[in-house]
XYZ file of N, CA and C in Angstrom:
99
model
N 18.920 92.248 158.888
C 19.912 91.229 159.252
C 19.459 90.468 160.503
N 20.043 89.306 160.671
C 19.707 88.486 161.835
C 20.793 88.582 162.888
N 20.382 88.447 164.139
C 21.365 88.471 165.229
C 22.133 87.153 165.307
N 21.701 86.173 164.545
C 22.290 84.839 164.612
C 23.788 84.857 164.338
N 24.241 85.836 163.561
C 25.647 85.897 163.198
C 26.489 86.589 164.261
N 25.823 87.236 165.216
C 26.548 88.030 166.200
C 26.847 87.269 167.477
N 28.023 87.520 168.067
C 28.350 86.968 169.378
C 27.344 87.457 170.415
N 27.207 86.731 171.490
C 26.233 87.078 172.534
C 26.448 88.491 173.050
N 27.699 88.880 173.260
C 28.000 90.216 173.761
C 27.459 91.295 172.841
N 27.551 91.056 171.544
C 27.056 92.035 170.578
C 25.546 92.122 170.637
N 24.891 90.977 170.780
C 23.435 90.962 170.851
C 22.973 91.722 172.087
N 23.639 91.502 173.221
C 23.281 92.198 174.440
C 23.502 93.698 174.282
N 24.586 94.070 173.620
C 24.882 95.472 173.392
C 23.796 96.098 172.518
N 23.338 95.341 171.527
C 22.322 95.849 170.607
C 21.033 96.234 171.318
N 20.714 95.549 172.405
C 19.470 95.817 173.102
C 19.510 97.163 173.814
N 20.705 97.713 174.003
C 20.856 98.956 174.752
C 21.365 100.114 173.918
N 22.100 99.821 172.855
C 22.795 100.870 172.117
C 21.902 101.569 171.085
N 21.896 102.908 171.077
C 21.141 103.657 170.072
C 21.698 103.435 168.671
N 22.991 103.134 168.584
C 23.600 102.882 167.284
C 23.694 101.395 166.990
N 22.677 100.646 167.413
C 22.724 99.186 167.327
C 22.863 98.679 165.903
N 22.333 99.407 164.927
C 22.456 98.940 163.543
C 23.912 98.955 163.100
N 24.612 100.021 163.462
C 26.024 100.138 163.100
C 26.832 99.067 163.831
N 26.530 98.917 165.132
C 27.250 97.926 165.934
C 26.992 96.524 165.426
N 25.752 96.252 165.029
C 25.413 94.924 164.525
C 26.149 94.643 163.231
N 26.260 95.658 162.374
C 26.984 95.485 161.120
C 28.441 95.150 161.412
N 29.015 95.848 162.394
C 30.382 95.584 162.802
C 30.530 94.140 163.268
N 29.597 93.690 164.099
C 29.633 92.318 164.602
C 29.498 91.317 163.473
N 28.618 91.641 162.528
C 28.392 90.765 161.381
C 29.681 90.603 160.576
N 30.349 91.716 160.328
C 31.587 91.668 159.555
C 32.677 90.906 160.295
N 32.759 91.120 161.602
C 33.769 90.429 162.406
C 33.508 88.923 162.416
N 32.249 88.554 162.526
C 31.909 87.134 162.573
C 32.194 86.451 161.240
N 32.155 87.211 160.169
C 32.411 86.655 158.846
C 33.906 86.510 158.563
N 34.725 87.299 159.253
C 36.162 87.287 158.981
C 36.875 86.121 159.652
């Protein structure tokens, strides 16, 4: 997936979070809703 769909805060979180794939999916779904 691309970070393009995620808010900036989510992208920044992804750079630090071990569960970034899960968090990114969450951001992706939120951005789509």
